[in-house]
Amino acid sequence: MPYEAKQEASVGNWDWQIFLQDTGGDQTYLNWLLSAWGWTVSVSLLGLVVALVLGSIVGVLRTLPDSRGWSRFGNAWVELFRNIPLLVQIFLWYHVVPALIRPMRDVPPFILVVLALGFFTSARIAEQLRAGLQALPKGQRYAGMALGFTTPQYYRYVLLPMAYRIILPPLTSESMNIVKNSAVAFAVSIAELTQYAMQASEETAQPIEIYLAVTVLYVITALVINRVMVYIENKTRVPGFIAAAGGGH
């Protein structure tokens, strides 16, 4: 029976036991689904770590006093990585970077996808951190300087702890977005959820069951991240701080 005819026949005739069937590779579709979920979570979390580290560095560089060179570098970073579509960046990392940089030819596609996702998200986090730092009252910087702190010290002990508190809500959204953005990894054959959905639905001709299961796993992952971030936000909240914050930096 042609694939289209199988799809039409499957509508209204759901078969959830499809997940118990063997794929022909010594595993069931359920095992394959859970493995794909693991790849999605791995890509998302590692990409988020890369994004947080790079985004924090670039965000600080953009607000350093009397450092036009670093500020321009940070601005260029943000404009470069946030204005190129993520799918294009995935292909650049997968096809172009290994061709231009010989040592990158031996890097696994999984790492290349993590870097692409991390660099793309880092530009967005850098912009959020810049806004958070600039929302702090000028007095906080001067207070750090009055205590004899160096620039790295007053950023570390005074400015950044408060700026991160300000940007936690948008950072929560960004952390959830990275799970959705990880779906583009299918373009370079990473066995994550979206690729699983495309291949498994074609093999089984049961796309409704497959896509519903994949959707549920995406939602569960995003909700877990959301709850973790809300917990962190509640634990680190300083009552009345955000309402009182204002002025330039």
JSON list of C-alpha atoms in Angstrom, two decimals:
[
{"chain": "A", "resi": 1, "resn": "MET", "atom": "CA", "xyz": [0.00, 0.00, 0.00]},
{"chain": "A", "resi": 2, "resn": "PRO", "atom": "CA", "xyz": [1.45, 3.44, -0.90]},
{"chain": "A", "resi": 3, "resn": "TYR", "atom": "CA", "xyz": [2.65, 5.62, 2.02]},
{"chain": "A", "resi": 4, "resn": "GLU", "atom": "CA", "xyz": [-0.05, 8.26, 1.43]},
{"chain": "A", "resi": 5, "resn": "ALA", "atom": "CA", "xyz": [-2.74, 5.59, 1.47]},
{"chain": "A", "resi": 6, "resn": "LYS", "atom": "CA", "xyz": [-1.34, 4.17, 4.73]},
{"chain": "A", "resi": 7, "resn": "GLN", "atom": "CA", "xyz": [-1.39, 7.66, 6.30]},
{"chain": "A", "resi": 8, "resn": "GLU", "atom": "CA", "xyz": [-5.00, 8.20, 5.24]},
{"chain": "A", "resi": 9, "resn": "ALA", "atom": "CA", "xyz": [-5.97, 4.82, 6.61]},
{"chain": "A", "resi": 10, "resn": "SER", "atom": "CA", "xyz": [-4.26, 5.55, 9.93]},
{"chain": "A", "resi": 11, "resn": "VAL", "atom": "CA", "xyz": [-6.43, 8.63, 10.61]},
{"chain": "A", "resi": 12, "resn": "GLY", "atom": "CA", "xyz": [-8.97, 7.68, 13.26]},
{"chain": "A", "resi": 13, "resn": "ASN", "atom": "CA", "xyz": [-7.33, 4.30, 13.66]},
{"chain": "A", "resi": 14, "resn": "TRP", "atom": "CA", "xyz": [-4.58, 5.00, 16.15]},
{"chain": "A", "resi": 15, "resn": "ASP", "atom": "CA", "xyz": [-2.25, 2.20, 17.11]},
{"chain": "A", "resi": 16, "resn": "TRP", "atom": "CA", "xyz": [-0.12, 3.07, 20.15]},
{"chain": "A", "resi": 17, "resn": "GLN", "atom": "CA", "xyz": [1.42, -0.39, 20.09]},
{"chain": "A", "resi": 18, "resn": "ILE", "atom": "CA", "xyz": [3.51, 0.88, 17.21]},
{"chain": "A", "resi": 19, "resn": "PHE", "atom": "CA", "xyz": [6.06, 1.94, 19.83]},
{"chain": "A", "resi": 20, "resn": "LEU", "atom": "CA", "xyz": [6.52, -1.69, 20.87]},
{"chain": "A", "resi": 21, "resn": "GLN", "atom": "CA", "xyz": [7.32, -2.85, 17.37]},
{"chain": "A", "resi": 22, "resn": "ASP", "atom": "CA", "xyz": [10.85, -3.68, 16.37]},
{"chain": "A", "resi": 23, "resn": "THR", "atom": "CA", "xyz": [12.57, -1.19, 14.10]},
{"chain": "A", "resi": 24, "resn": "GLY", "atom": "CA", "xyz": [14.64, -3.90, 12.50]},
{"chain": "A", "resi": 25, "resn": "GLY", "atom": "CA", "xyz": [17.72, -2.71, 14.35]},
{"chain": "A", "resi": 26, "resn": "ASP", "atom": "CA", "xyz": [17.38, -4.70, 17.59]},
{"chain": "A", "resi": 27, "resn": "GLN", "atom": "CA", "xyz": [15.36, -1.97, 19.30]},
{"chain": "A", "resi": 28, "resn": "THR", "atom": "CA", "xyz": [11.74, -0.88, 19.49]},
{"chain": "A", "resi": 29, "resn": "TYR", "atom": "CA", "xyz": [10.39, 2.46, 18.34]},
{"chain": "A", "resi": 30, "resn": "LEU", "atom": "CA", "xyz": [9.99, 3.35, 22.01]},
{"chain": "A", "resi": 31, "resn": "ASN", "atom": "CA", "xyz": [13.68, 2.75, 22.68]},
{"chain": "A", "resi": 32, "resn": "TRP", "atom": "CA", "xyz": [14.54, 4.76, 19.59]},
{"chain": "A", "resi": 33, "resn": "LEU", "atom": "CA", "xyz": [12.25, 7.57, 20.81]},
{"chain": "A", "resi": 34, "resn": "LEU", "atom": "CA", "xyz": [13.93, 7.68, 24.22]},
{"chain": "A", "resi": 35, "resn": "SER", "atom": "CA", "xyz": [17.37, 7.64, 22.62]},
{"chain": "A", "resi": 36, "resn": "ALA", "atom": "CA", "xyz": [16.36, 10.57, 20.39]},
{"chain": "A", "resi": 37, "resn": "TRP", "atom": "CA", "xyz": [15.08, 12.41, 23.46]},
{"chain": "A", "resi": 38, "resn": "GLY", "atom": "CA", "xyz": [18.48, 11.91, 25.07]},
{"chain": "A", "resi": 39, "resn": "TRP", "atom": "CA", "xyz": [20.21, 13.44, 22.05]},
{"chain": "A", "resi": 40, "resn": "THR", "atom": "CA", "xyz": [17.83, 16.42, 22.13]},
{"chain": "A", "resi": 41, "resn": "VAL", "atom": "CA", "xyz": [18.43, 17.02, 25.83]},
{"chain": "A", "resi": 42, "resn": "SER", "atom": "CA", "xyz": [22.21, 16.62, 25.41]},
{"chain": "A", "resi": 43, "resn": "VAL", "atom": "CA", "xyz": [22.40, 19.06, 22.50]},
{"chain": "A", "resi": 44, "resn": "SER", "atom": "CA", "xyz": [20.18, 21.56, 24.32]},
{"chain": "A", "resi": 45, "resn": "LEU", "atom": "CA", "xyz": [21.98, 21.50, 27.67]},
{"chain": "A", "resi": 46, "resn": "LEU", "atom": "CA", "xyz": [25.50, 21.60, 26.21]},
{"chain": "A", "resi": 47, "resn": "GLY", "atom": "CA", "xyz": [24.45, 24.38, 23.84]},
{"chain": "A", "resi": 48, "resn": "LEU", "atom": "CA", "xyz": [23.02, 26.28, 26.80]},
{"chain": "A", "resi": 49, "resn": "VAL", "atom": "CA", "xyz": [26.30, 25.95, 28.72]},
{"chain": "A", "resi": 50, "resn": "VAL", "atom": "CA", "xyz": [28.25, 27.31, 25.74]},
{"chain": "A", "resi": 51, "resn": "ALA", "atom": "CA", "xyz": [25.73, 30.12, 25.33]},
{"chain": "A", "resi": 52, "resn": "LEU", "atom": "CA", "xyz": [25.83, 31.13, 28.99]},
{"chain": "A", "resi": 53, "resn": "VAL", "atom": "CA", "xyz": [29.63, 31.25, 29.10]},
{"chain": "A", "resi": 54, "resn": "LEU", "atom": "CA", "xyz": [30.09, 33.13, 25.82]},
{"chain": "A", "resi": 55, "resn": "GLY", "atom": "CA", "xyz": [27.03, 35.32, 26.33]},
{"chain": "A", "resi": 56, "resn": "SER", "atom": "CA", "xyz": [28.27, 36.39, 29.77]},
{"chain": "A", "resi": 57, "resn": "ILE", "atom": "CA", "xyz": [31.74, 37.25, 28.46]},
{"chain": "A", "resi": 58, "resn": "VAL", "atom": "CA", "xyz": [30.42, 39.20, 25.49]},
{"chain": "A", "resi": 59, "resn": "GLY", "atom": "CA", "xyz": [27.77, 40.94, 27.61]},
{"chain": "A", "resi": 60, "resn": "VAL", "atom": "CA", "xyz": [30.44, 42.16, 30.03]},
{"chain": "A", "resi": 61, "resn": "LEU", "atom": "CA", "xyz": [32.75, 43.27, 27.21]},
{"chain": "A", "resi": 62, "resn": "ARG", "atom": "CA", "xyz": [29.99, 45.48, 25.83]},
{"chain": "A", "resi": 63, "resn": "THR", "atom": "CA", "xyz": [29.67, 47.40, 29.09]},
{"chain": "A", "resi": 64, "resn": "LEU", "atom": "CA", "xyz": [33.33, 47.79, 30.08]},
{"chain": "A", "resi": 65, "resn": "PRO", "atom": "CA", "xyz": [34.16, 51.45, 30.78]},
{"chain": "A", "resi": 66, "resn": "ASP", "atom": "CA", "xyz": [36.72, 53.11, 28.50]},
{"chain": "A", "resi": 67, "resn": "SER", "atom": "CA", "xyz": [37.09, 50.01, 26.30]},
{"chain": "A", "resi": 68, "resn": "ARG", "atom": "CA", "xyz": [35.79, 50.94, 22.86]},
{"chain": "A", "resi": 69, "resn": "GLY", "atom": "CA", "xyz": [37.68, 48.11, 21.19]},
{"chain": "A", "resi": 70, "resn": "TRP", "atom": "CA", "xyz": [36.11, 45.40, 23.36]},
{"chain": "A", "resi": 71, "resn": "SER", "atom": "CA", "xyz": [32.72, 47.08, 23.09]},
{"chain": "A", "resi": 72, "resn": "ARG", "atom": "CA", "xyz": [32.91, 47.06, 19.30]},
{"chain": "A", "resi": 73, "resn": "PHE", "atom": "CA", "xyz": [34.00, 43.43, 19.35]},
{"chain": "A", "resi": 74, "resn": "GLY", "atom": "CA", "xyz": [31.01, 42.55, 21.53]},
{"chain": "A", "resi": 75, "resn": "ASN", "atom": "CA", "xyz": [28.61, 44.50, 19.31]},
{"chain": "A", "resi": 76, "resn": "ALA", "atom": "CA", "xyz": [29.98, 42.78, 16.21]},
{"chain": "A", "resi": 77, "resn": "TRP", "atom": "CA", "xyz": [29.58, 39.36, 17.89]},
{"chain": "A", "resi": 78, "resn": "VAL", "atom": "CA", "xyz": [25.95, 40.01, 18.73]},
{"chain": "A", "resi": 79, "resn": "GLU", "atom": "CA", "xyz": [25.06, 41.42, 15.31]},
{"chain": "A", "resi": 80, "resn": "LEU", "atom": "CA", "xyz": [26.82, 38.55, 13.54]},
{"chain": "A", "resi": 81, "resn": "PHE", "atom": "CA", "xyz": [25.35, 35.61, 15.39]},
{"chain": "A", "resi": 82, "resn": "ARG", "atom": "CA", "xyz": [21.83, 36.86, 16.00]},
{"chain": "A", "resi": 83, "resn": "ASN", "atom": "CA", "xyz": [21.18, 38.05, 12.45]},
{"chain": "A", "resi": 84, "resn": "ILE", "atom": "CA", "xyz": [22.14, 34.87, 10.61]},
{"chain": "A", "resi": 85, "resn": "PRO", "atom": "CA", "xyz": [19.38, 32.22, 10.65]},
{"chain": "A", "resi": 86, "resn": "LEU", "atom": "CA", "xyz": [20.23, 29.30, 12.91]},
{"chain": "A", "resi": 87, "resn": "LEU", "atom": "CA", "xyz": [19.78, 26.75, 10.14]},
{"chain": "A", "resi": 88, "resn": "VAL", "atom": "CA", "xyz": [22.32, 28.63, 8.00]},
{"chain": "A", "resi": 89, "resn": "GLN", "atom": "CA", "xyz": [24.74, 28.70, 10.94]},
{"chain": "A", "resi": 90, "resn": "ILE", "atom": "CA", "xyz": [24.33, 24.93, 11.35]},
{"chain": "A", "resi": 91, "resn": "PHE", "atom": "CA", "xyz": [25.33, 24.40, 7.72]},
{"chain": "A", "resi": 92, "resn": "LEU", "atom": "CA", "xyz": [28.23, 26.86, 8.06]},
{"chain": "A", "resi": 93, "resn": "TRP", "atom": "CA", "xyz": [29.60, 24.94, 11.04]},
{"chain": "A", "resi": 94, "resn": "TYR", "atom": "CA", "xyz": [29.03, 21.59, 9.33]},
{"chain": "A", "resi": 95, "resn": "HIS", "atom": "CA", "xyz": [30.29, 22.35, 5.81]},
{"chain": "A", "resi": 96, "resn": "VAL", "atom": "CA", "xyz": [32.29, 25.60, 5.76]},
{"chain": "A", "resi": 97, "resn": "VAL", "atom": "CA", "xyz": [34.22, 25.72, 9.03]},
{"chain": "A", "resi": 98, "resn": "PRO", "atom": "CA", "xyz": [35.79, 22.23, 8.60]},
{"chain": "A", "resi": 99, "resn": "ALA", "atom": "CA", "xyz": [36.77, 23.18, 5.05]},
{"chain": "A", "resi": 100, "resn": "LEU", "atom": "CA", "xyz": [38.53, 26.36, 6.23]},
{"chain": "A", "resi": 101, "resn": "ILE", "atom": "CA", "xyz": [40.04, 25.06, 9.51]},
{"chain": "A", "resi": 102, "resn": "ARG", "atom": "CA", "xyz": [41.75, 21.70, 9.10]},
{"chain": "A", "resi": 103, "resn": "PRO", "atom": "CA", "xyz": [41.61, 20.59, 12.79]},
{"chain": "A", "resi": 104, "resn": "MET", "atom": "CA", "xyz": [37.83, 21.04, 12.72]},
{"chain": "A", "resi": 105, "resn": "ARG", "atom": "CA", "xyz": [37.48, 18.24, 10.15]},
{"chain": "A", "resi": 106, "resn": "ASP", "atom": "CA", "xyz": [37.79, 15.62, 12.86]},
{"chain": "A", "resi": 107, "resn": "VAL", "atom": "CA", "xyz": [35.22, 17.23, 15.16]},
{"chain": "A", "resi": 108, "resn": "PRO", "atom": "CA", "xyz": [32.03, 15.12, 15.44]},
{"chain": "A", "resi": 109, "resn": "PRO", "atom": "CA", "xyz": [28.83, 16.66, 14.00]},
{"chain": "A", "resi": 110, "resn": "PHE", "atom": "CA", "xyz": [27.29, 16.60, 17.48]},
{"chain": "A", "resi": 111, "resn": "ILE", "atom": "CA", "xyz": [29.93, 19.03, 18.75]},
{"chain": "A", "resi": 112, "resn": "LEU", "atom": "CA", "xyz": [29.53, 21.25, 15.70]},
{"chain": "A", "resi": 113, "resn": "VAL", "atom": "CA", "xyz": [25.79, 21.47, 16.33]},
{"chain": "A", "resi": 114, "resn": "VAL", "atom": "CA", "xyz": [26.38, 22.31, 20.00]},
{"chain": "A", "resi": 115, "resn": "LEU", "atom": "CA", "xyz": [28.76, 25.10, 18.97]},
{"chain": "A", "resi": 116, "resn": "ALA", "atom": "CA", "xyz": [26.33, 26.47, 16.39]},
{"chain": "A", "resi": 117, "resn": "LEU", "atom": "CA", "xyz": [23.47, 26.44, 18.86]},
{"chain": "A", "resi": 118, "resn": "GLY", "atom": "CA", "xyz": [25.63, 27.89, 21.63]},
{"chain": "A", "resi": 119, "resn": "PHE", "atom": "CA", "xyz": [27.07, 30.72, 19.53]},
{"chain": "A", "resi": 120, "resn": "PHE", "atom": "CA", "xyz": [23.63, 31.64, 18.18]},
{"chain": "A", "resi": 121, "resn": "THR", "atom": "CA", "xyz": [22.09, 31.76, 21.67]},
{"chain": "A", "resi": 122, "resn": "SER", "atom": "CA", "xyz": [25.11, 33.50, 23.19]},
{"chain": "A", "resi": 123, "resn": "ALA", "atom": "CA", "xyz": [24.36, 36.60, 21.11]},
{"chain": "A", "resi": 124, "resn": "ARG", "atom": "CA", "xyz": [20.87, 36.78, 22.59]},
{"chain": "A", "resi": 125, "resn": "ILE", "atom": "CA", "xyz": [22.09, 36.22, 26.15]},
{"chain": "A", "resi": 126, "resn": "ALA", "atom": "CA", "xyz": [24.83, 38.83, 25.69]},
{"chain": "A", "resi": 127, "resn": "GLU", "atom": "CA", "xyz": [22.21, 41.38, 24.70]},
{"chain": "A", "resi": 128, "resn": "GLN", "atom": "CA", "xyz": [20.09, 40.52, 27.73]},
{"chain": "A", "resi": 129, "resn": "LEU", "atom": "CA", "xyz": [23.07, 40.77, 30.08]},
{"chain": "A", "resi": 130, "resn": "ARG", "atom": "CA", "xyz": [24.10, 44.11, 28.59]},
{"chain": "A", "resi": 131, "resn": "ALA", "atom": "CA", "xyz": [20.60, 45.42, 29.25]},
{"chain": "A", "resi": 132, "resn": "GLY", "atom": "CA", "xyz": [20.70, 44.02, 32.80]},
{"chain": "A", "resi": 133, "resn": "LEU", "atom": "CA", "xyz": [24.05, 45.66, 33.57]},
{"chain": "A", "resi": 134, "resn": "GLN", "atom": "CA", "xyz": [22.95, 48.98, 32.14]},
{"chain": "A", "resi": 135, "resn": "ALA", "atom": "CA", "xyz": [19.74, 48.87, 34.21]},
{"chain": "A", "resi": 136, "resn": "LEU", "atom": "CA", "xyz": [21.74, 48.94, 37.45]},
{"chain": "A", "resi": 137, "resn": "PRO", "atom": "CA", "xyz": [22.13, 52.27, 39.25]},
{"chain": "A", "resi": 138, "resn": "LYS", "atom": "CA", "xyz": [25.47, 54.00, 38.62]},
{"chain": "A", "resi": 139, "resn": "GLY", "atom": "CA", "xyz": [26.04, 54.04, 42.35]},
{"chain": "A", "resi": 140, "resn": "GLN", "atom": "CA", "xyz": [26.69, 50.29, 42.45]},
{"chain": "A", "resi": 141, "resn": "ARG", "atom": "CA", "xyz": [29.71, 50.63, 40.18]},
{"chain": "A", "resi": 142, "resn": "TYR", "atom": "CA", "xyz": [31.00, 53.62, 42.15]},
{"chain": "A", "resi": 143, "resn": "ALA", "atom": "CA", "xyz": [30.48, 51.75, 45.43]},
{"chain": "A", "resi": 144, "resn": "GLY", "atom": "CA", "xyz": [32.62, 48.89, 44.15]},
{"chain": "A", "resi": 145, "resn": "MET", "atom": "CA", "xyz": [35.33, 51.30, 43.04]},
{"chain": "A", "resi": 146, "resn": "ALA", "atom": "CA", "xyz": [35.19, 53.08, 46.42]},
{"chain": "A", "resi": 147, "resn": "LEU", "atom": "CA", "xyz": [35.86, 49.77, 48.13]},
{"chain": "A", "resi": 148, "resn": "GLY", "atom": "CA", "xyz": [39.03, 49.42, 46.12]},
{"chain": "A", "resi": 149, "resn": "PHE", "atom": "CA", "xyz": [37.79, 46.69, 43.79]},
{"chain": "A", "resi": 150, "resn": "THR", "atom": "CA", "xyz": [39.40, 46.31, 40.40]},
{"chain": "A", "resi": 151, "resn": "THR", "atom": "CA", "xyz": [37.16, 46.24, 37.34]},
{"chain": "A", "resi": 152, "resn": "PRO", "atom": "CA", "xyz": [36.97, 42.40, 37.26]},
{"chain": "A", "resi": 153, "resn": "GLN", "atom": "CA", "xyz": [36.28, 42.36, 40.99]},
{"chain": "A", "resi": 154, "resn": "TYR", "atom": "CA", "xyz": [33.40, 44.82, 41.03]},
{"chain": "A", "resi": 155, "resn": "TYR", "atom": "CA", "xyz": [31.85, 43.08, 38.05]},
{"chain": "A", "resi": 156, "resn": "ARG", "atom": "CA", "xyz": [32.15, 39.73, 39.82]},
{"chain": "A", "resi": 157, "resn": "TYR", "atom": "CA", "xyz": [31.08, 40.76, 43.33]},
{"chain": "A", "resi": 158, "resn": "VAL", "atom": "CA", "xyz": [28.76, 43.72, 42.73]},
{"chain": "A", "resi": 159, "resn": "LEU", "atom": "CA", "xyz": [27.35, 44.10, 39.22]},
{"chain": "A", "resi": 160, "resn": "LEU", "atom": "CA", "xyz": [26.94, 40.60, 37.79]},
{"chain": "A", "resi": 161, "resn": "PRO", "atom": "CA", "xyz": [25.07, 39.04, 40.75]},
{"chain": "A", "resi": 162, "resn": "MET", "atom": "CA", "xyz": [22.43, 41.78, 40.50]},
{"chain": "A", "resi": 163, "resn": "ALA", "atom": "CA", "xyz": [22.32, 41.85, 36.69]},
{"chain": "A", "resi": 164, "resn": "TYR", "atom": "CA", "xyz": [21.71, 38.09, 36.52]},
{"chain": "A", "resi": 165, "resn": "ARG", "atom": "CA", "xyz": [18.77, 38.51, 38.88]},
{"chain": "A", "resi": 166, "resn": "ILE", "atom": "CA", "xyz": [17.27, 41.10, 36.55]},
{"chain": "A", "resi": 167, "resn": "ILE", "atom": "CA", "xyz": [17.60, 38.95, 33.42]},
{"chain": "A", "resi": 168, "resn": "LEU", "atom": "CA", "xyz": [16.43, 35.64, 34.91]},
{"chain": "A", "resi": 169, "resn": "PRO", "atom": "CA", "xyz": [12.91, 35.86, 33.36]},
{"chain": "A", "resi": 170, "resn": "PRO", "atom": "CA", "xyz": [14.19, 36.39, 29.76]},
{"chain": "A", "resi": 171, "resn": "LEU", "atom": "CA", "xyz": [16.95, 33.88, 30.47]},
{"chain": "A", "resi": 172, "resn": "THR", "atom": "CA", "xyz": [14.26, 31.35, 31.33]},
{"chain": "A", "resi": 173, "resn": "SER", "atom": "CA", "xyz": [12.62, 31.92, 27.96]},
{"chain": "A", "resi": 174, "resn": "GLU", "atom": "CA", "xyz": [15.98, 31.58, 26.23]},
{"chain": "A", "resi": 175, "resn": "SER", "atom": "CA", "xyz": [16.70, 28.32, 28.04]},
{"chain": "A", "resi": 176, "resn": "MET", "atom": "CA", "xyz": [13.36, 26.93, 26.85]},
{"chain": "A", "resi": 177, "resn": "ASN", "atom": "CA", "xyz": [13.90, 28.24, 23.31]},
{"chain": "A", "resi": 178, "resn": "ILE", "atom": "CA", "xyz": [17.17, 26.37, 22.98]},
{"chain": "A", "resi": 179, "resn": "VAL", "atom": "CA", "xyz": [15.25, 23.09, 23.32]},
{"chain": "A", "resi": 180, "resn": "LYS", "atom": "CA", "xyz": [13.02, 24.08, 20.41]},
{"chain": "A", "resi": 181, "resn": "ASN", "atom": "CA", "xyz": [15.97, 25.38, 18.39]},
{"chain": "A", "resi": 182, "resn": "SER", "atom": "CA", "xyz": [17.79, 22.06, 18.83]},
{"chain": "A", "resi": 183, "resn": "ALA", "atom": "CA", "xyz": [15.35, 20.63, 16.30]},
{"chain": "A", "resi": 184, "resn": "VAL", "atom": "CA", "xyz": [17.48, 22.05, 13.49]},
{"chain": "A", "resi": 185, "resn": "ALA", "atom": "CA", "xyz": [20.13, 19.44, 14.35]},
{"chain": "A", "resi": 186, "resn": "PHE", "atom": "CA", "xyz": [18.16, 17.04, 12.16]},
{"chain": "A", "resi": 187, "resn": "ALA", "atom": "CA", "xyz": [19.61, 18.93, 9.18]},
{"chain": "A", "resi": 188, "resn": "VAL", "atom": "CA", "xyz": [23.03, 17.36, 9.84]},
{"chain": "A", "resi": 189, "resn": "SER", "atom": "CA", "xyz": [21.65, 13.93, 10.75]},
{"chain": "A", "resi": 190, "resn": "ILE", "atom": "CA", "xyz": [21.83, 14.18, 14.52]},
{"chain": "A", "resi": 191, "resn": "ALA", "atom": "CA", "xyz": [19.44, 11.49, 15.78]},
{"chain": "A", "resi": 192, "resn": "GLU", "atom": "CA", "xyz": [17.32, 13.86, 17.86]},
{"chain": "A", "resi": 193, "resn": "LEU", "atom": "CA", "xyz": [13.55, 14.04, 18.23]},
{"chain": "A", "resi": 194, "resn": "THR", "atom": "CA", "xyz": [12.69, 15.85, 15.01]},
{"chain": "A", "resi": 195, "resn": "GLN", "atom": "CA", "xyz": [14.71, 13.47, 12.88]},
{"chain": "A", "resi": 196, "resn": "TYR", "atom": "CA", "xyz": [13.17, 10.56, 14.75]},
{"chain": "A", "resi": 197, "resn": "ALA", "atom": "CA", "xyz": [9.69, 11.91, 14.05]},
{"chain": "A", "resi": 198, "resn": "MET", "atom": "CA", "xyz": [10.39, 12.27, 10.35]},
{"chain": "A", "resi": 199, "resn": "GLN", "atom": "CA", "xyz": [11.95, 8.84, 9.91]},
{"chain": "A", "resi": 200, "resn": "ALA", "atom": "CA", "xyz": [9.71, 6.88, 12.25]},
{"chain": "A", "resi": 201, "resn": "SER", "atom": "CA", "xyz": [6.49, 8.34, 10.84]},
{"chain": "A", "resi": 202, "resn": "GLU", "atom": "CA", "xyz": [7.62, 7.44, 7.34]},
{"chain": "A", "resi": 203, "resn": "GLU", "atom": "CA", "xyz": [8.55, 3.89, 8.32]},
{"chain": "A", "resi": 204, "resn": "THR", "atom": "CA", "xyz": [5.40, 3.18, 10.34]},
{"chain": "A", "resi": 205, "resn": "ALA", "atom": "CA", "xyz": [2.89, 5.33, 8.44]},
{"chain": "A", "resi": 206, "resn": "GLN", "atom": "CA", "xyz": [1.56, 6.31, 11.90]},
{"chain": "A", "resi": 207, "resn": "PRO", "atom": "CA", "xyz": [2.55, 10.00, 11.98]},
{"chain": "A", "resi": 208, "resn": "ILE", "atom": "CA", "xyz": [-0.15, 11.03, 14.46]},
{"chain": "A", "resi": 209, "resn": "GLU", "atom": "CA", "xyz": [1.12, 8.76, 17.24]},
{"chain": "A", "resi": 210, "resn": "ILE", "atom": "CA", "xyz": [4.76, 9.56, 16.47]},
{"chain": "A", "resi": 211, "resn": "TYR", "atom": "CA", "xyz": [4.35, 13.36, 16.38]},
{"chain": "A", "resi": 212, "resn": "LEU", "atom": "CA", "xyz": [2.12, 13.39, 19.47]},
{"chain": "A", "resi": 213, "resn": "ALA", "atom": "CA", "xyz": [4.74, 11.45, 21.43]},
{"chain": "A", "resi": 214, "resn": "VAL", "atom": "CA", "xyz": [7.52, 13.75, 20.23]},
{"chain": "A", "resi": 215, "resn": "THR", "atom": "CA", "xyz": [5.46, 16.83, 21.11]},
{"chain": "A", "resi": 216, "resn": "VAL", "atom": "CA", "xyz": [4.86, 15.53, 24.63]},
{"chain": "A", "resi": 217, "resn": "LEU", "atom": "CA", "xyz": [8.59, 15.00, 25.16]},
{"chain": "A", "resi": 218, "resn": "TYR", "atom": "CA", "xyz": [9.40, 18.51, 23.91]},
{"chain": "A", "resi": 219, "resn": "VAL", "atom": "CA", "xyz": [6.79, 19.94, 26.31]},
{"chain": "A", "resi": 220, "resn": "ILE", "atom": "CA", "xyz": [8.09, 17.88, 29.25]},
{"chain": "A", "resi": 221, "resn": "THR", "atom": "CA", "xyz": [11.66, 19.03, 28.60]},
{"chain": "A", "resi": 222, "resn": "ALA", "atom": "CA", "xyz": [10.65, 22.68, 28.37]},
{"chain": "A", "resi": 223, "resn": "LEU", "atom": "CA", "xyz": [8.52, 22.46, 31.52]},
{"chain": "A", "resi": 224, "resn": "VAL", "atom": "CA", "xyz": [11.36, 20.91, 33.52]},
{"chain": "A", "resi": 225, "resn": "ILE", "atom": "CA", "xyz": [13.70, 23.71, 32.44]},
{"chain": "A", "resi": 226, "resn": "ASN", "atom": "CA", "xyz": [11.03, 26.28, 33.27]},
{"chain": "A", "resi": 227, "resn": "ARG", "atom": "CA", "xyz": [10.51, 24.88, 36.78]},
{"chain": "A", "resi": 228, "resn": "VAL", "atom": "CA", "xyz": [14.25, 24.78, 37.45]},
{"chain": "A", "resi": 229, "resn": "MET", "atom": "CA", "xyz": [14.67, 28.40, 36.36]},
{"chain": "A", "resi": 230, "resn": "VAL", "atom": "CA", "xyz": [11.66, 29.54, 38.39]},
{"chain": "A", "resi": 231, "resn": "TYR", "atom": "CA", "xyz": [13.15, 27.78, 41.43]},
{"chain": "A", "resi": 232, "resn": "ILE", "atom": "CA", "xyz": [16.46, 29.59, 40.90]},
{"chain": "A", "resi": 233, "resn": "GLU", "atom": "CA", "xyz": [14.63, 32.89, 40.43]},
{"chain": "A", "resi": 234, "resn": "ASN", "atom": "CA", "xyz": [12.70, 32.46, 43.67]},
{"chain": "A", "resi": 235, "resn": "LYS", "atom": "CA", "xyz": [15.79, 31.43, 45.62]},
{"chain": "A", "resi": 236, "resn": "THR", "atom": "CA", "xyz": [17.92, 34.35, 44.40]},
{"chain": "A", "resi": 237, "resn": "ARG", "atom": "CA", "xyz": [15.26, 37.06, 44.47]},
{"chain": "A", "resi": 238, "resn": "VAL", "atom": "CA", "xyz": [16.02, 40.22, 46.44]},
{"chain": "A", "resi": 239, "resn": "PRO", "atom": "CA", "xyz": [12.66, 41.70, 47.50]},
{"chain": "A", "resi": 240, "resn": "GLY", "atom": "CA", "xyz": [12.05, 45.11, 45.94]},
{"chain": "A", "resi": 241, "resn": "PHE", "atom": "CA", "xyz": [15.34, 45.10, 44.05]},
{"chain": "A", "resi": 242, "resn": "ILE", "atom": "CA", "xyz": [14.07, 45.11, 40.46]},
{"chain": "A", "resi": 243, "resn": "ALA", "atom": "CA", "xyz": [11.44, 47.72, 41.22]},
{"chain": "A", "resi": 244, "resn": "ALA", "atom": "CA", "xyz": [14.11, 49.92, 42.75]},
{"chain": "A", "resi": 245, "resn": "ALA", "atom": "CA", "xyz": [16.64, 49.42, 39.96]},
{"chain": "A", "resi": 246, "resn": "GLY", "atom": "CA", "xyz": [16.94, 52.22, 37.49]},
{"chain": "A", "resi": 247, "resn": "GLY", "atom": "CA", "xyz": [19.20, 54.82, 36.02]},
{"chain": "A", "resi": 248, "resn": "GLY", "atom": "CA", "xyz": [22.14, 54.44, 33.69]},
{"chain": "A", "resi": 249, "resn": "HIS", "atom": "CA", "xyz": [25.33, 52.54, 34.09]}
]
